[in-house]
PDB file of C-alpha atoms in Angstrom:
ATOM      1  CA  MET A 641       2.921 -19.102 -17.568  1.00 79.00           C
ATOM      2  CA  ASN A 642       2.188 -16.535 -14.622  1.00 88.00           C
ATOM      3  CA  VAL A 643       1.302 -18.707 -11.533  1.00 91.00           C
ATOM      4  CA  GLU A 644      -0.150 -15.667  -9.818  1.00 94.00           C
ATOM      5  CA  GLN A 645      -2.185 -14.928 -12.394  1.00 95.00           C
ATOM      6  CA  LEU A 646      -3.250 -18.673 -12.929  1.00 94.00           C
ATOM      7  CA  ASN A 647      -4.178 -18.833  -8.821  1.00 94.00           C
ATOM      8  CA  ARG A 648      -6.094 -15.654  -9.262  1.00 95.00           C
ATOM      9  CA  MET A 649      -8.500 -16.950 -11.682  1.00 94.00           C
ATOM     10  CA  ASN A 650      -8.734 -20.206 -10.135  1.00 93.00           C
ATOM     11  CA  SER A 651      -9.454 -18.995  -6.842  1.00 92.00           C
ATOM     12  CA  GLY A 652     -10.194 -15.622  -6.669  1.00 94.00           C
ATOM     13  CA  LYS A 653     -13.602 -13.717  -5.955  1.00 94.00           C
ATOM     14  CA  GLY A 654     -14.964 -11.238  -8.677  1.00 94.00           C
ATOM     15  CA  PHE A 655     -15.470 -11.842 -12.329  1.00 94.00           C
ATOM     16  CA  ILE A 656     -13.869 -11.177 -15.961  1.00 95.00           C
ATOM     17  CA  ALA A 657     -14.621  -7.446 -17.682  1.00 93.00           C
ATOM     18  CA  ALA A 658     -15.238  -8.149 -21.620  1.00 89.00           C
ATOM     19  CA  LEU A 659     -13.717  -5.114 -23.279  1.00 88.00           C
ATOM     20  CA  ASP A 660     -13.097  -7.190 -26.678  1.00 81.00           C
ATOM     21  CA  GLN A 661     -15.779  -5.807 -28.939  1.00 66.00           C
ATOM     22  CA  SER A 662     -13.840  -6.125 -32.367  1.00 60.00           C
ATOM     23  CA  GLY A 663     -14.340  -4.657 -36.202  1.00 52.00           C
ATOM     24  CA  GLY A 664     -17.903  -5.500 -36.648  1.00 62.00           C
ATOM     25  CA  SER A 665     -19.189  -4.738 -33.438  1.00 74.00           C
ATOM     26  CA  THR A 666     -17.330  -1.549 -32.484  1.00 81.00           C
ATOM     27  CA  PRO A 667     -19.747   0.795 -34.487  1.00 85.00           C
ATOM     28  CA  LYS A 668     -22.414  -0.387 -32.221  1.00 83.00           C
ATOM     29  CA  ALA A 669     -20.357  -0.279 -28.866  1.00 84.00           C
ATOM     30  CA  LEU A 670     -19.587   3.370 -29.712  1.00 89.00           C
ATOM     31  CA  SER A 671     -22.713   4.026 -30.831  1.00 89.00           C
ATOM     32  CA  GLN A 672     -24.403   2.327 -27.093  1.00 86.00           C
ATOM     33  CA  TYR A 673     -21.920   4.748 -25.551  1.00 90.00           C
ATOM     34  CA  GLY A 674     -23.059   7.887 -27.489  1.00 90.00           C
ATOM     35  CA  VAL A 675     -20.690   8.506 -30.234  1.00 91.00           C
ATOM     36  CA  GLU A 676     -22.401   8.418 -33.556  1.00 89.00           C
ATOM     37  CA  GLU A 677     -20.674   6.754 -36.645  1.00 87.00           C
ATOM     38  CA  SER A 678     -20.501  10.498 -37.870  1.00 89.00           C
ATOM     39  CA  SER A 679     -17.886  11.092 -35.105  1.00 89.00           C
ATOM     40  CA  TYR A 680     -15.014   8.899 -37.557  1.00 92.00           C
ATOM     41  CA  THR A 681     -14.158   8.691 -40.850  1.00 91.00           C
ATOM     42  CA  ASN A 682     -12.112   5.397 -41.395  1.00 92.00           C
ATOM     43  CA  ASP A 683     -11.538   2.710 -39.108  1.00 88.00           C
ATOM     44  CA  GLU A 684      -8.331   4.146 -37.412  1.00 91.00           C
ATOM     45  CA  GLU A 685     -10.471   6.755 -36.229  1.00 92.00           C
ATOM     46  CA  MET A 686     -12.808   4.238 -35.159  1.00 90.00           C
ATOM     47  CA  TYR A 687     -10.311   2.305 -32.876  1.00 89.00           C
ATOM     48  CA  THR A 688      -8.891   5.337 -31.583  1.00 92.00           C
ATOM     49  CA  LEU A 689     -12.494   6.198 -30.324  1.00 91.00           C
ATOM     50  CA  VAL A 690     -13.068   2.998 -28.764  1.00 89.00           C
ATOM     51  CA  HIS A 691      -9.595   2.653 -27.287  1.00 92.00           C
ATOM     52  CA  GLU A 692     -10.192   6.101 -25.562  1.00 93.00           C
ATOM     53  CA  MET A 693     -13.953   4.480 -24.280  1.00 91.00           C
ATOM     54  CA  ARG A 694     -12.034   1.581 -22.853  1.00 93.00           C
ATOM     55  CA  THR A 695      -9.119   3.537 -21.089  1.00 95.00           C
ATOM     56  CA  ARG A 696     -11.673   5.678 -19.542  1.00 95.00           C
ATOM     57  CA  ILE A 697     -13.407   2.480 -18.000  1.00 95.00           C
ATOM     58  CA  ILE A 698      -9.955   0.907 -17.261  1.00 96.00           C
ATOM     59  CA  LYS A 699      -8.628   3.976 -15.507  1.00 97.00           C
ATOM     60  CA  SER A 700     -11.960   4.361 -13.413  1.00 96.00           C
ATOM     61  CA  PRO A 701     -11.235   3.901  -9.814  1.00 97.00           C
ATOM     62  CA  ALA A 702     -14.255   1.858 -10.130  1.00 96.00           C
ATOM     63  CA  PHE A 703     -12.324  -0.739 -12.236  1.00 96.00           C
ATOM     64  CA  ASP A 704     -10.734  -2.611  -9.414  1.00 95.00           C
ATOM     65  CA  SER A 705      -9.419  -5.818  -8.508  1.00 96.00           C
ATOM     66  CA  GLN A 706     -11.503  -6.582  -5.528  1.00 95.00           C
ATOM     67  CA  TYR A 707     -14.455  -7.004  -7.947  1.00 96.00           C
ATOM     68  CA  ILE A 708     -12.686  -7.597 -11.305  1.00 96.00           C
ATOM     69  CA  LEU A 709     -10.238 -10.810 -11.927  1.00 97.00           C
ATOM     70  CA  GLY A 710      -9.540 -10.116 -15.546  1.00 96.00           C
ATOM     71  CA  ALA A 711     -10.157  -8.585 -18.586  1.00 96.00           C
ATOM     72  CA  ILE A 712     -10.790  -9.115 -22.063  1.00 95.00           C
ATOM     73  CA  LEU A 713      -9.080  -6.949 -24.765  1.00 94.00           C
ATOM     74  CA  PHE A 714      -9.679  -6.988 -28.697  1.00 90.00           C
ATOM     75  CA  GLU A 715      -6.277  -7.400 -30.564  1.00 90.00           C
ATOM     76  CA  ASN A 716      -6.407  -3.531 -31.362  1.00 89.00           C
ATOM     77  CA  THR A 717      -6.278  -3.071 -27.600  1.00 91.00           C
ATOM     78  CA  MET A 718      -3.796  -5.043 -26.901  1.00 94.00           C
ATOM     79  CA  ASP A 719      -1.370  -3.259 -29.651  1.00 94.00           C
ATOM     80  CA  ARG A 720      -2.010  -0.014 -27.891  1.00 95.00           C
ATOM     81  CA  LYS A 721      -1.174   1.575 -24.673  1.00 96.00           C
ATOM     82  CA  ILE A 722      -2.672   3.652 -21.783  1.00 96.00           C
ATOM     83  CA  ASP A 723      -0.012   6.056 -20.056  1.00 96.00           C
ATOM     84  CA  GLY A 724       2.757   4.416 -22.189  1.00 96.00           C
ATOM     85  CA  GLU A 725       2.566   0.782 -21.087  1.00 96.00           C
ATOM     86  CA  TRP A 726       0.950  -1.920 -23.533  1.00 97.00           C
ATOM     87  CA  THR A 727      -2.619  -2.403 -22.168  1.00 96.00           C
ATOM     88  CA  ALA A 728      -2.179  -6.075 -21.048  1.00 97.00           C
ATOM     89  CA  ASP A 729       1.088  -4.585 -18.873  1.00 97.00           C
ATOM     90  CA  TYR A 730      -1.339  -1.567 -17.599  1.00 97.00           C
ATOM     91  CA  LEU A 731      -3.667  -3.974 -16.205  1.00 97.00           C
ATOM     92  CA  TRP A 732      -1.574  -6.140 -14.491  1.00 97.00           C
ATOM     93  CA  GLU A 733       0.830  -3.988 -13.404  1.00 96.00           C
ATOM     94  CA  LYS A 734      -1.001  -1.354 -11.924  1.00 97.00           C
ATOM     95  CA  LYS A 735      -4.535  -2.945 -11.513  1.00 96.00           C
ATOM     96  CA  LYS A 736      -3.841  -6.644 -10.918  1.00 97.00           C
ATOM     97  CA  ILE A 737      -6.391  -7.363 -13.452  1.00 97.00           C
ATOM     98  CA  VAL A 738      -5.372 -10.329 -15.311  1.00 97.00           C
ATOM     99  CA  PRO A 739      -5.332  -9.651 -19.296  1.00 97.00           C
ATOM    100  CA  PHE A 740      -6.977 -11.681 -21.958  1.00 97.00           C
ATOM    101  CA  LEU A 741      -7.155 -11.627 -25.631  1.00 96.00           C
ATOM    102  CA  LYS A 742      -9.985 -12.434 -28.125  1.00 95.00           C
ATOM    103  CA  VAL A 743      -8.415 -14.393 -31.168  1.00 95.00           C
ATOM    104  CA  ASP A 744     -11.117 -15.713 -33.235  1.00 93.00           C
ATOM    105  CA  LYS A 745     -12.100 -13.911 -36.623  1.00 91.00           C
ATOM    106  CA  GLY A 746     -15.820 -13.880 -36.330  1.00 90.00           C
ATOM    107  CA  LEU A 747     -18.372 -16.679 -36.747  1.00 93.00           C
ATOM    108  CA  ALA A 748     -18.872 -18.808 -40.197  1.00 96.00           C
ATOM    109  CA  ASP A 749     -22.249 -18.963 -42.196  1.00 96.00           C
ATOM    110  CA  LEU A 750     -25.217 -21.048 -40.201  1.00 97.00           C
ATOM    111  CA  SER A 751     -24.712 -25.019 -40.862  1.00 96.00           C
ATOM    112  CA  ASN A 752     -26.099 -27.438 -38.985  1.00 97.00           C
ATOM    113  CA  GLY A 753     -27.991 -25.260 -36.698  1.00 96.00           C
ATOM    114  CA  VAL A 754     -24.367 -23.459 -35.585  1.00 97.00           C
ATOM    115  CA  GLN A 755     -21.943 -20.817 -36.416  1.00 97.00           C
ATOM    116  CA  LEU A 756     -18.414 -22.288 -36.220  1.00 98.00           C
ATOM    117  CA  MET A 757     -15.803 -20.141 -36.031  1.00 97.00           C
ATOM    118  CA  LYS A 758     -13.851 -18.295 -39.333  1.00 95.00           C
ATOM    119  CA  PRO A 759     -10.438 -20.077 -39.783  1.00 94.00           C
ATOM    120  CA  ILE A 760      -7.841 -18.149 -37.475  1.00 93.00           C
ATOM    121  CA  SER A 761      -5.179 -17.681 -40.355  1.00 88.00           C
ATOM    122  CA  ASN A 762      -2.598 -16.106 -38.207  1.00 90.00           C
ATOM    123  CA  LEU A 763      -3.238 -17.856 -35.238  1.00 95.00           C
ATOM    124  CA  ASP A 764       0.212 -18.808 -34.277  1.00 95.00           C
ATOM    125  CA  GLU A 765       1.876 -15.301 -34.944  1.00 96.00           C
ATOM    126  CA  LEU A 766      -0.931 -13.902 -32.778  1.00 96.00           C
ATOM    127  CA  LEU A 767      -0.236 -16.164 -29.812  1.00 97.00           C
ATOM    128  CA  THR A 768       3.285 -15.249 -29.610  1.00 96.00           C
ATOM    129  CA  ARG A 769       2.526 -11.486 -29.952  1.00 96.00           C
ATOM    130  CA  ALA A 770       0.360 -12.501 -27.321  1.00 96.00           C
ATOM    131  CA  VAL A 771       2.675 -14.140 -25.031  1.00 97.00           C
ATOM    132  CA  ASP A 772       5.287 -11.141 -25.724  1.00 96.00           C
ATOM    133  CA  ARG A 773       2.215  -8.545 -24.694  1.00 96.00           C
ATOM    134  CA  ASN A 774       2.292 -10.686 -21.364  1.00 96.00           C
ATOM    135  CA  VAL A 775      -1.078 -11.686 -21.961  1.00 97.00           C
ATOM    136  CA  PHE A 776      -2.482 -14.704 -19.559  1.00 97.00           C
ATOM    137  CA  GLY A 777      -5.049 -16.397 -21.753  1.00 97.00           C
ATOM    138  CA  THR A 778      -7.440 -16.055 -24.877  1.00 97.00           C
ATOM    139  CA  LYS A 779     -11.292 -16.181 -25.690  1.00 96.00           C
ATOM    140  CA  MET A 780     -12.890 -16.975 -28.801  1.00 96.00           C
ATOM    141  CA  ARG A 781     -16.518 -17.480 -29.424  1.00 95.00           C
ATOM    142  CA  SER A 782     -19.091 -19.849 -31.747  1.00 97.00           C
ATOM    143  CA  VAL A 783     -22.518 -19.879 -31.261  1.00 97.00           C
ATOM    144  CA  ILE A 784     -25.130 -22.340 -31.466  1.00 97.00           C
ATOM    145  CA  LYS A 785     -28.889 -21.979 -32.836  1.00 97.00           C
ATOM    146  CA  GLU A 786     -30.544 -24.974 -32.560  1.00 97.00           C
ATOM    147  CA  ALA A 787     -30.219 -28.298 -30.721  1.00 97.00           C
ATOM    148  CA  ASN A 788     -28.395 -30.059 -33.676  1.00 97.00           C
ATOM    149  CA  ALA A 789     -26.256 -32.865 -32.359  1.00 98.00           C
ATOM    150  CA  VAL A 790     -24.042 -32.913 -35.043  1.00 98.00           C
ATOM    151  CA  GLY A 791     -23.591 -29.071 -35.199  1.00 98.00           C
ATOM    152  CA  ILE A 792     -23.027 -28.901 -31.771  1.00 98.00           C
ATOM    153  CA  ARG A 793     -20.501 -31.832 -31.854  1.00 98.00           C
ATOM    154  CA  GLU A 794     -18.246 -29.912 -34.672  1.00 98.00           C
ATOM    155  CA  ILE A 795     -18.603 -26.527 -32.107  1.00 98.00           C
ATOM    156  CA  VAL A 796     -16.961 -28.393 -29.260  1.00 98.00           C
ATOM    157  CA  GLU A 797     -14.507 -30.231 -31.387  1.00 98.00           C
ATOM    158  CA  GLN A 798     -13.290 -27.297 -33.080  1.00 97.00           C
ATOM    159  CA  GLN A 799     -12.916 -25.076 -29.590  1.00 98.00           C
ATOM    160  CA  PHE A 800     -10.755 -27.896 -28.574  1.00 97.00           C
ATOM    161  CA  LYS A 801      -8.453 -28.364 -31.162  1.00 97.00           C
ATOM    162  CA  VAL A 802      -8.158 -24.607 -31.279  1.00 97.00           C
ATOM    163  CA  GLY A 803      -7.657 -24.641 -27.259  1.00 97.00           C
ATOM    164  CA  LYS A 804      -5.174 -27.136 -26.909  1.00 97.00           C
ATOM    165  CA  GLN A 805      -2.981 -25.185 -29.748  1.00 96.00           C
ATOM    166  CA  ILE A 806      -3.569 -21.927 -27.389  1.00 97.00           C
ATOM    167  CA  PHE A 807      -2.754 -24.124 -24.079  1.00 97.00           C
ATOM    168  CA  ALA A 808       0.674 -25.327 -26.051  1.00 96.00           C
ATOM    169  CA  LYS A 809       1.712 -21.755 -26.435  1.00 96.00           C
ATOM    170  CA  GLY A 810       1.826 -21.226 -22.673  1.00 96.00           C
ATOM    171  CA  LEU A 811      -1.772 -19.569 -22.431  1.00 97.00           C
ATOM    172  CA  ILE A 812      -4.760 -20.400 -20.792  1.00 97.00           C
ATOM    173  CA  PRO A 813      -8.010 -20.874 -23.352  1.00 98.00           C
ATOM    174  CA  ILE A 814     -11.878 -19.436 -22.971  1.00 97.00           C
ATOM    175  CA  ILE A 815     -13.459 -21.822 -24.847  1.00 97.00           C
ATOM    176  CA  GLU A 816     -17.148 -19.962 -25.899  1.00 97.00           C
ATOM    177  CA  PRO A 817     -19.863 -21.783 -27.578  1.00 97.00           C
ATOM    178  CA  GLU A 818     -22.245 -19.589 -26.473  1.00 96.00           C
ATOM    179  CA  VAL A 819     -26.177 -20.842 -27.128  1.00 96.00           C
ATOM    180  CA  ASP A 820     -28.453 -17.949 -28.476  1.00 95.00           C
ATOM    181  CA  ILE A 821     -30.742 -17.312 -25.725  1.00 94.00           C
ATOM    182  CA  TYR A 822     -33.552 -16.736 -27.697  1.00 94.00           C
ATOM    183  CA  SER A 823     -33.235 -20.309 -29.239  1.00 93.00           C
ATOM    184  CA  ALA A 824     -36.679 -22.292 -28.931  1.00 93.00           C
ATOM    185  CA  ASP A 825     -34.697 -25.262 -27.974  1.00 95.00           C
ATOM    186  CA  LYS A 826     -32.092 -23.619 -25.894  1.00 96.00           C
ATOM    187  CA  LYS A 827     -32.590 -26.057 -22.901  1.00 96.00           C
ATOM    188  CA  LYS A 828     -32.213 -29.228 -25.000  1.00 97.00           C
ATOM    189  CA  SER A 829     -28.824 -26.909 -26.992  1.00 97.00           C
ATOM    190  CA  GLU A 830     -27.747 -27.014 -23.487  1.00 97.00           C
ATOM    191  CA  GLU A 831     -27.869 -30.651 -22.761  1.00 98.00           C
ATOM    192  CA  ILE A 832     -26.175 -31.496 -25.799  1.00 98.00           C
ATOM    193  CA  LEU A 833     -23.364 -29.297 -25.201  1.00 98.00           C
ATOM    194  CA  LYS A 834     -22.377 -29.982 -21.896  1.00 98.00           C
ATOM    195  CA  GLU A 835     -22.206 -33.818 -22.642  1.00 98.00           C
ATOM    196  CA  GLU A 836     -19.710 -32.804 -25.390  1.00 98.00           C
ATOM    197  CA  ILE A 837     -17.711 -30.533 -23.430  1.00 98.00           C
ATOM    198  CA  GLN A 838     -17.629 -33.593 -20.867  1.00 98.00           C
ATOM    199  CA  LYS A 839     -16.166 -35.935 -23.390  1.00 98.00           C
ATOM    200  CA  GLN A 840     -13.530 -33.372 -24.522  1.00 98.00           C
ATOM    201  CA  LEU A 841     -12.244 -32.861 -21.351  1.00 98.00           C
ATOM    202  CA  ASN A 842     -12.185 -36.443 -20.053  1.00 97.00           C
ATOM    203  CA  ALA A 843      -9.859 -36.814 -22.938  1.00 97.00           C
ATOM    204  CA  LEU A 844      -7.448 -33.908 -22.425  1.00 96.00           C
ATOM    205  CA  ASP A 845      -4.081 -34.388 -21.123  1.00 95.00           C
ATOM    206  CA  LYS A 846      -4.145 -33.891 -17.387  1.00 93.00           C
ATOM    207  CA  ASP A 847      -1.400 -31.280 -17.137  1.00 95.00           C
ATOM    208  CA  VAL A 848      -3.999 -29.329 -19.603  1.00 96.00           C
ATOM    209  CA  LYS A 849      -6.438 -26.334 -18.202  1.00 97.00           C
ATOM    210  CA  VAL A 850      -9.160 -24.494 -20.021  1.00 98.00           C
ATOM    211  CA  MET A 851     -11.763 -21.992 -18.939  1.00 97.00           C
ATOM    212  CA  LEU A 852     -15.236 -22.153 -20.363  1.00 98.00           C
ATOM    213  CA  LYS A 853     -17.648 -19.218 -21.580  1.00 96.00           C
ATOM    214  CA  LEU A 854     -21.358 -20.397 -21.600  1.00 96.00           C
ATOM    215  CA  SER A 855     -24.193 -18.619 -21.637  1.00 95.00           C
ATOM    216  CA  ILE A 856     -26.457 -18.964 -18.540  1.00 94.00           C
ATOM    217  CA  PRO A 857     -27.966 -21.845 -18.207  1.00 95.00           C
ATOM    218  CA  THR A 858     -31.953 -22.469 -18.191  1.00 94.00           C
ATOM    219  CA  VAL A 859     -31.718 -25.021 -15.401  1.00 96.00           C
ATOM    220  CA  ASN A 860     -29.828 -23.549 -12.566  1.00 95.00           C
ATOM    221  CA  ASP A 861     -26.430 -25.001 -11.587  1.00 96.00           C
ATOM    222  CA  PHE A 862     -26.587 -26.884 -14.746  1.00 97.00           C
ATOM    223  CA  TYR A 863     -22.640 -26.537 -15.114  1.00 97.00           C
ATOM    224  CA  SER A 864     -22.278 -27.604 -11.464  1.00 96.00           C
ATOM    225  CA  GLU A 865     -19.840 -30.722 -13.012  1.00 97.00           C
ATOM    226  CA  LEU A 866     -17.952 -28.503 -15.178  1.00 97.00           C
ATOM    227  CA  ILE A 867     -17.315 -25.870 -12.676  1.00 96.00           C
ATOM    228  CA  SER A 868     -15.474 -28.707 -10.452  1.00 96.00           C
ATOM    229  CA  ASP A 869     -13.635 -30.774 -13.370  1.00 97.00           C
ATOM    230  CA  PRO A 870      -9.951 -30.449 -12.522  1.00 96.00           C
ATOM    231  CA  HIS A 871      -9.201 -29.279 -16.140  1.00 97.00           C
ATOM    232  CA  VAL A 872     -11.416 -26.208 -15.991  1.00 97.00           C
ATOM    233  CA  VAL A 873      -9.692 -23.066 -14.152  1.00 97.00           C
ATOM    234  CA  ARG A 874     -13.314 -21.354 -14.007  1.00 96.00           C
ATOM    235  CA  VAL A 875     -16.230 -21.228 -15.866  1.00 96.00           C
ATOM    236  CA  VAL A 876     -17.702 -18.175 -16.787  1.00 95.00           C
ATOM    237  CA  ALA A 877     -21.001 -16.515 -18.184  1.00 94.00           C
ATOM    238  CA  LEU A 878     -21.444 -14.363 -21.093  1.00 91.00           C
ATOM    239  CA  SER A 879     -24.802 -12.113 -20.519  1.00 84.00           C
ATOM    240  CA  GLY A 880     -25.575 -12.833 -23.880  1.00 85.00           C
ATOM    241  CA  GLY A 881     -28.587 -10.433 -25.157  1.00 82.00           C
ATOM    242  CA  TYR A 882     -30.007  -9.954 -21.226  1.00 83.00           C
ATOM    243  CA  GLY A 883     -30.113  -6.418 -20.019  1.00 82.00           C
ATOM    244  CA  GLN A 884     -27.624  -5.800 -16.769  1.00 82.00           C
ATOM    245  CA  GLU A 885     -30.425  -6.247 -14.131  1.00 88.00           C
ATOM    246  CA  GLU A 886     -32.084  -9.710 -15.665  1.00 90.00           C
ATOM    247  CA  ALA A 887     -28.390 -11.194 -16.222  1.00 89.00           C
ATOM    248  CA  ASN A 888     -27.285 -10.533 -12.925  1.00 90.00           C
ATOM    249  CA  GLU A 889     -30.820 -12.349 -11.340  1.00 93.00           C
ATOM    250  CA  LYS A 890     -30.121 -15.295 -13.456  1.00 92.00           C
ATOM    251  CA  LEU A 891     -26.269 -15.611 -12.824  1.00 92.00           C
ATOM    252  CA  SER A 892     -27.102 -15.357  -9.377  1.00 93.00           C
ATOM    253  CA  GLN A 893     -29.063 -18.443  -9.420  1.00 94.00           C
ATOM    254  CA  ASN A 894     -26.211 -20.186 -10.531  1.00 95.00           C
ATOM    255  CA  HIS A 895     -23.152 -21.042  -7.794  1.00 93.00           C
ATOM    256  CA  GLY A 896     -19.733 -21.096  -8.976  1.00 93.00           C
ATOM    257  CA  LEU A 897     -20.605 -19.343 -12.016  1.00 95.00           C
ATOM    258  CA  ILE A 898     -19.143 -15.836 -12.481  1.00 94.00           C
ATOM    259  CA  ALA A 899     -19.725 -13.123 -15.135  1.00 91.00           C
ATOM    260  CA  SER A 900     -17.891 -12.132 -18.215  1.00 91.00           C
ATOM    261  CA  PHE A 901     -20.407  -9.426 -19.318  1.00 82.00           C
ATOM    262  CA  SER A 902     -20.087  -6.925 -22.234  1.00 78.00           C
ATOM    263  CA  ARG A 903     -22.749  -5.095 -23.099  1.00 75.00           C
ATOM    264  CA  ALA A 904     -24.455  -5.590 -19.476  1.00 77.00           C
ATOM    265  CA  LEU A 905     -20.755  -4.065 -18.062  1.00 83.00           C
ATOM    266  CA  SER A 906     -21.268  -0.528 -20.093  1.00 85.00           C
ATOM    267  CA  GLU A 907     -24.648  -0.011 -19.773  1.00 85.00           C
ATOM    268  CA  GLY A 908     -25.577   3.717 -18.870  1.00 90.00           C
ATOM    269  CA  LEU A 909     -22.040   4.702 -19.671  1.00 93.00           C
ATOM    270  CA  PHE A 910     -21.860   7.753 -22.310  1.00 95.00           C
ATOM    271  CA  ALA A 911     -19.054   9.910 -23.519  1.00 93.00           C
ATOM    272  CA  ASN A 912     -20.630  12.841 -22.519  1.00 95.00           C
ATOM    273  CA  GLN A 913     -20.849  11.899 -18.703  1.00 95.00           C
ATOM    274  CA  SER A 914     -18.838  13.688 -16.423  1.00 97.00           C
ATOM    275  CA  ASP A 915     -16.040  11.744 -14.501  1.00 96.00           C
ATOM    276  CA  ALA A 916     -18.001  12.058 -11.490  1.00 97.00           C
ATOM    277  CA  VAL A 917     -21.118  10.444 -13.176  1.00 97.00           C
ATOM    278  CA  PHE A 918     -19.399   8.041 -15.296  1.00 96.00           C
ATOM    279  CA  ASN A 919     -17.285   6.359 -12.158  1.00 96.00           C
ATOM    280  CA  THR A 920     -20.354   6.411 -10.037  1.00 96.00           C
ATOM    281  CA  LYS A 921     -22.512   4.732 -12.629  1.00 95.00           C
ATOM    282  CA  LEU A 922     -19.642   2.185 -13.414  1.00 95.00           C
ATOM    283  CA  GLU A 923     -19.248   1.299  -9.788  1.00 96.00           C
ATOM    284  CA  LYS A 924     -22.561   0.809  -8.847  1.00 95.00           C
ATOM    285  CA  THR A 925     -23.064  -1.860 -11.942  1.00 93.00           C
ATOM    286  CA  ILE A 926     -19.566  -3.170 -11.057  1.00 94.00           C
ATOM    287  CA  LYS A 927     -20.460  -4.177  -7.424  1.00 94.00           C
ATOM    288  CA  GLU A 928     -23.850  -5.513  -8.799  1.00 92.00           C
ATOM    289  CA  ILE A 929     -22.199  -7.486 -11.146  1.00 91.00           C
ATOM    290  CA  TYR A 930     -19.739  -9.111  -8.713  1.00 93.00           C
ATOM    291  CA  GLU A 931     -22.672  -9.680  -6.167  1.00 92.00           C
ATOM    292  CA  ALA A 932     -24.022 -11.679  -8.411  1.00 89.00           C
ATOM    293  CA  SER A 933     -20.853 -13.447  -9.264  1.00 91.00           C
ATOM    294  CA  ILE A 934     -20.014 -14.835  -5.673  1.00 87.00           C
ATOM    295  CA  THR A 935     -23.216 -16.632  -4.900  1.00 78.00           C
TER     296      THR A 935
END
């Protein structure tokens, strides 16, 4: 494990950029960027276009380690290059931005009010490749739709079981049990979730480290105990469907919680923009997310 990267993630100021849209969400991400499905005829062309979009973001002078601590990549992005270097190497060597990898394979069907992760059949091979590519950590997402104690316990147990396997490979897992922001009982779900996470943290061996990626809580500073837990490197927040302005406002009310935004980060960026317009918009967005993350 890269100690410099660990220290940066543990105490640095800034946020994590989520650039990890995968097969199912890539067409939507491209559409929001102004690239319609008629622009490509197969998955390879689609992934090439989205890599061009991500490369443009990463290479922008606005995408700077003064504001950004880390970036989460999709597997296909990890296996591509920027200016002749593997994406993770480019992020760290050229930008001093810590690379992460999304490892989950999507969500299972709704059961007990939640969507668990689908089985990750090639996880060990993927983690080995991530280590070879100089990736620092991983991310995996589940979703909570209802305040169902059984379902939430299942999600947290699954996340931590896989997280321990990831840590054993020398990587820091980002555990992401997202609470749907439109859930009618979001606050109750968060209460159950925090209790289950704390149980799992308390059961970890003393040297095990994890990160948490959580929806911005209904009650401000609700996750302060998790932020201060010795097992937790950092707690980051997903935008979860909030627009950029609302996500920043809610985040700024939660001390010690930093952003890991995807849609809110790329909002307002379009393929047909000139580099000057593109970079100006991205810089404004990055600075606003940064300010909301350092409260």
